[in-house]
Structures are given as structure tokens and as C-alpha cells.
Coordinates of C-alpha atoms in Angstrom, one line a residue:
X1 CA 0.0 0.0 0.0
X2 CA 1.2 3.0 -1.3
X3 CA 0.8 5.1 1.5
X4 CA 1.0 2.3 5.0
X5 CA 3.8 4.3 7.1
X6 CA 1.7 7.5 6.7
X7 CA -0.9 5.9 8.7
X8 CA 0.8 4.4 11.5
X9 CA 1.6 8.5 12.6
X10 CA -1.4 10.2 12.1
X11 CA -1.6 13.1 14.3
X12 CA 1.8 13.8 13.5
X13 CA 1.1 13.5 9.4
X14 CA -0.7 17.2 9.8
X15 CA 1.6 16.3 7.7
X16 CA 16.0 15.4 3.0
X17 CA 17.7 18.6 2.6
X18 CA 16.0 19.3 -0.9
X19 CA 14.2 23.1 -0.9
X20 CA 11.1 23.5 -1.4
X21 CA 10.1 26.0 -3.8
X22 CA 8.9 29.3 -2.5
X23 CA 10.0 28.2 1.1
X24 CA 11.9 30.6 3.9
X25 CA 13.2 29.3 7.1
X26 CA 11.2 30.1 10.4
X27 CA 13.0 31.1 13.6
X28 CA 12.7 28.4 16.1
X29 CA 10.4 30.3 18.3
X30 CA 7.9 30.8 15.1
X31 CA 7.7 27.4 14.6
X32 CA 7.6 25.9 18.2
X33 CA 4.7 28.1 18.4
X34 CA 3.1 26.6 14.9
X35 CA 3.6 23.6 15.6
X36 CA 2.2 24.2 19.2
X37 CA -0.9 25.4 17.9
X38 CA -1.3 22.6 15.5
X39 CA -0.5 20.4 17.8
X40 CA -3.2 21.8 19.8
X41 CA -5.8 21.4 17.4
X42 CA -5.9 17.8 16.2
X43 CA -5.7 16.9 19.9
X44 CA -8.8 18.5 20.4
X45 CA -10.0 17.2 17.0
X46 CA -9.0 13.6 17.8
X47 CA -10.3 13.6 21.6
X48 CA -13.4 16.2 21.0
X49 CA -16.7 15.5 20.5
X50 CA -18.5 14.9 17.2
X51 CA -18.9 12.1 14.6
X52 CA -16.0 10.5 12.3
X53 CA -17.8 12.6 9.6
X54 CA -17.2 16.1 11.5
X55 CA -13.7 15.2 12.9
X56 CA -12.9 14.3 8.9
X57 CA -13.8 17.3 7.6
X58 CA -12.4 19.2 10.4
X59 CA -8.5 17.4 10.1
X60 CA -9.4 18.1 6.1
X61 CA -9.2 21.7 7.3
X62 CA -6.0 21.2 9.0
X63 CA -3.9 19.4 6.7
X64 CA -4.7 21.6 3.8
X65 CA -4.2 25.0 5.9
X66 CA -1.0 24.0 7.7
X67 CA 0.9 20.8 5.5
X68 CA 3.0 21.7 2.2
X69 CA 0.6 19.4 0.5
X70 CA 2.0 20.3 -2.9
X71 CA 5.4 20.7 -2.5
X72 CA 5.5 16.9 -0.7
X73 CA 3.5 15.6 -3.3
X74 CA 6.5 16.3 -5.8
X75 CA 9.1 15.9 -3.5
X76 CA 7.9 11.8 -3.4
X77 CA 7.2 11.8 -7.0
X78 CA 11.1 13.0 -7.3
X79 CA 13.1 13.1 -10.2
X80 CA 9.7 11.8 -11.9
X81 CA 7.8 14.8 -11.4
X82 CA 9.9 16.7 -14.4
X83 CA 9.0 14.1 -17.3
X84 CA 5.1 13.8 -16.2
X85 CA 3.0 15.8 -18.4
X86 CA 1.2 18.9 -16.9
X87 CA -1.7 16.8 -16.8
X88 CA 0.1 14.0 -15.1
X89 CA 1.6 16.7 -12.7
X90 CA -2.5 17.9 -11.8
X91 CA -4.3 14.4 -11.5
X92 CA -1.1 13.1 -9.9
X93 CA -1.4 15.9 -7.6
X94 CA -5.0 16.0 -6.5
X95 CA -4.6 11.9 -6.2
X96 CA -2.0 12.6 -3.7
X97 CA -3.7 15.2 -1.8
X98 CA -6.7 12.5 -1.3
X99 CA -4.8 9.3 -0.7
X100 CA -2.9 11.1 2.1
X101 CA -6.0 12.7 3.8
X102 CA -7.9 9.6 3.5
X103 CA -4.9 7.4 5.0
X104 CA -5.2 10.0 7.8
X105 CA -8.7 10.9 8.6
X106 CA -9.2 6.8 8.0
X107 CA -7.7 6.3 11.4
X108 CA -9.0 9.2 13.7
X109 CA -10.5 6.4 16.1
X110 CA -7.9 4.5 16.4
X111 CA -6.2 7.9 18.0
X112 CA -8.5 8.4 20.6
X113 CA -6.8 9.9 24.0
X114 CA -3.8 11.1 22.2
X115 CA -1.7 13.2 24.0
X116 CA 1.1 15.5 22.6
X117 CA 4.1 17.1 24.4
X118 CA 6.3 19.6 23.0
X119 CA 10.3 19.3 22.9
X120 CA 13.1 21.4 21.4
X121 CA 13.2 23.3 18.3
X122 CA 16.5 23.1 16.3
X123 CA 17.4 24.8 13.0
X124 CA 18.9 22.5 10.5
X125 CA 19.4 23.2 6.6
X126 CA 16.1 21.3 5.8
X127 CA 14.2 24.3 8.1
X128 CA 13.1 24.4 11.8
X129 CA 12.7 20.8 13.4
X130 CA 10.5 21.0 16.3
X131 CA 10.6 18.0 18.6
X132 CA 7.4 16.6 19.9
X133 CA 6.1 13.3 21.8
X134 CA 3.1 11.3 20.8
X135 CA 1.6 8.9 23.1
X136 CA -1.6 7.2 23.4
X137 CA -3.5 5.1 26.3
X138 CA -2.9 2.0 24.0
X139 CA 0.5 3.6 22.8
X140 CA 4.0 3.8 23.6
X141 CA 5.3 7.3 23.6
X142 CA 6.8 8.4 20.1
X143 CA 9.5 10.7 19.7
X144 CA 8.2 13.0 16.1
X145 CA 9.6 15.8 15.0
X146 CA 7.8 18.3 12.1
X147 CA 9.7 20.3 10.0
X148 CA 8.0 23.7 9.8
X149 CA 9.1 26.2 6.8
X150 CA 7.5 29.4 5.8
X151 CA 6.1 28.4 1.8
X152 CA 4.7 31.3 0.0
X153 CA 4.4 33.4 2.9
X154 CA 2.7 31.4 5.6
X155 CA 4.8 28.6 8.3
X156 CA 3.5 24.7 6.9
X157 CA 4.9 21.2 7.7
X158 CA 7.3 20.0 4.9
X159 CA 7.8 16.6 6.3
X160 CA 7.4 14.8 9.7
X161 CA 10.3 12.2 11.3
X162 CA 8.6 9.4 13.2
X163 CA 11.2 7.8 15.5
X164 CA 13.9 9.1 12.9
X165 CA 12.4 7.9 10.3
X166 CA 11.3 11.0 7.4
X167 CA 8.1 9.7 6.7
X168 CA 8.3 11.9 3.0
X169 CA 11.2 10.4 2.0
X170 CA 9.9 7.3 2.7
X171 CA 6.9 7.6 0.4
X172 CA 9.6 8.5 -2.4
X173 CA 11.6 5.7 -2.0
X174 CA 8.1 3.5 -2.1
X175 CA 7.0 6.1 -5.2
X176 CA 10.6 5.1 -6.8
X177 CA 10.9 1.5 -6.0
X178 CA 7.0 1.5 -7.4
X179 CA 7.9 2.9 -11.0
X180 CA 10.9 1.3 -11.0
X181 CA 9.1 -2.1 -11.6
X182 CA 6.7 -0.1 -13.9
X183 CA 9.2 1.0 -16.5
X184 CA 9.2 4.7 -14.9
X185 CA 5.2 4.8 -15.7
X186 CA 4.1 7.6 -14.1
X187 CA 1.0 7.0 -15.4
X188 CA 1.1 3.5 -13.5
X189 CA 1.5 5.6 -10.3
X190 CA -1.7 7.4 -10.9
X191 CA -3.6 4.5 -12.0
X192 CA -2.7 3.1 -8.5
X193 CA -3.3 6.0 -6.2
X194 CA -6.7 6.3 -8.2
X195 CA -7.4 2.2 -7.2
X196 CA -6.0 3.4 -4.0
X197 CA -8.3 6.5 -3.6
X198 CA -11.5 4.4 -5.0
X199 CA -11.5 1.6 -2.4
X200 CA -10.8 3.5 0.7

């Protein structure tokens, strides 16, 4: 599955020195405090009241307000993203978007009591990482860290490091080992987020 390591971090998903285009470095304060706020807010998405429906919708919000949805999209389509077609590059695009907030929003109960520490910030070329711990009442405390840069203006997460691993380099090297054994077809990619996207 495409997108399996996404889901087993999903608060931290709302969510590799490459730039991404458009993108400034935050101080550390500036993103300790983002990233406190977000923080903040799925909690009390995950844990408030409401129906699956409602808590959906509302980390919807949240991931498309605060995650570099675009720029990760062709960060993990790599090298691959500059011989798709520009209308490769869109469906490609809006197929990522939905795969990833469906692999998210998917497992909002399985969250349930989630609580979220913050650590410490530190400035490294691929922007401001901001330490936090994720623990659960069925869950053993994990260490994830969110890399906050400002794109276009405004702070968003680039990529998030689960217990060290970058979870969007990750979903390259499963993009890469994918098209690899599908004669670099990106069009095979899409056809499989798209199966993907239709039987969640």
C-alpha cells in the first residue's frame, strides 16, 4: 500500500535537505509556536466530540491549511515529477492530496486519547525541526519531530520524522521502488493512487 507508514503516525502526518520551492526558514520560536498550535488542534479534534464525519472534515481543514501538501506531493514523485506531463503533474497531484488525507482521517478512532508534548526546536538546513512526543493510552510514547518552513508566505509542515524515520522520503523511495518495476510509468502511479483512492 502505497501510503502504509503514513498511517501508523497520524496526528503527527498534519503532515532530506531538498528546498522546497517558494520556502523561507522560520526562527525556532515561530515554529515551536506553529507547531504548538497545531498540535493543539488535532488533539482536540481527535479527543473532542462529534462524529467521524465532523472530525474528517475538520482534520481536512488542518492538513490543507498548515501541511505543504504540494510541494511533498512532488518531492515523493522526485526526479519523476519533471518528465510527467502537466496533466500528469495535476491528477497526480490532487490523487496525492486525497490518498494522504484519507490514509489520515481513515484512522482518527484509532487515535482516541492522544496526548502531545512539545520538545526542542533546532534549526537545520532542511528548516526548523520541532521535537514533539506522541503517546496514546494504547500507545507507547513516540518521539516526532515536524519540519516547519514558511512556503509562499505562511509557516507549513514539509515533512514529519517518526522515530527518525522521514516519513516523506519514505513515500519517495516506495514512489521510486514503485515505477521502477513499472518502466518509470508515471501514469502506473496514478492509475494506482486512483485504485488506491477508490477503495478506501
Amino acid at each position: 500500500m502505497l501510503f502504509r507508514r503514513t498511517a501508523l503516525y497520524v496526528t503527527a502526518a498534519c503532515l532530506t535537505a531538498l528546498a522546497v520551492p517558494g520556502a523561507r526558514a522560520q526562527t525556532p520560536e515561530q515554529a515551536s509556536a506553529f507547531v504548538q498550535n497545531l498540535g493543539s488542534r488535532l488533539v482536540a479534534i481527535v479527543n473532542g466530540p462529534g462524529s467521524t464525519e465532523q472530525k474528517s472534515a475538520a482534520m481536512t481543514r488542518v492538513i490543507d491549511s498548515d501541511v505543504d501538501v504540494a510541494g511533498v506531493g512532488r518531492f515523493c514523485l522526485g526526479r519523476f515529477w519533471r518528465v510527467a506531463t502537466p496533466e500528469q503533474q495535476r491528477e497526480y497531484g490532487a490523487l496525492f492530496r486525497k490518498v494522504l488525507i484519507l490514509s489520515i482521517t481513515s484512522k482518527i478512532g484509532d487515535y482516541q486519547g492522544v496526548r502531545f508534548t512539545m520538545g526542542r526546536t533546532t534549526p537545520r538546513p532542511e528548516g526548523q525541526v520541532v521535537g514533539t512526543t506522541i503517546a496514546g493510552p494504547k500507545k507507547s510514547p513516540a518521539q516526532v519531530d515536524w519540519v516547519v518552513k514558511e512556503v509562499n508566505g505562511s509557516p507549513k509542515i514539509v515533512d514529519v520524522v517518526a522515530e527518525g524515520t522521514s516519513l516523506r522520503v519514505t513515500q519517495r523511495d516506495d514512489y521510486a521502488s514503485f515505477l521502477v518495476q513499472h518502466n518509470d510509468s508515471v501514469q502506473a502511479l496514478i492509475d494506482a493512487l486512483q485504485r488506491q483512492a477508490s477503495s478506501a
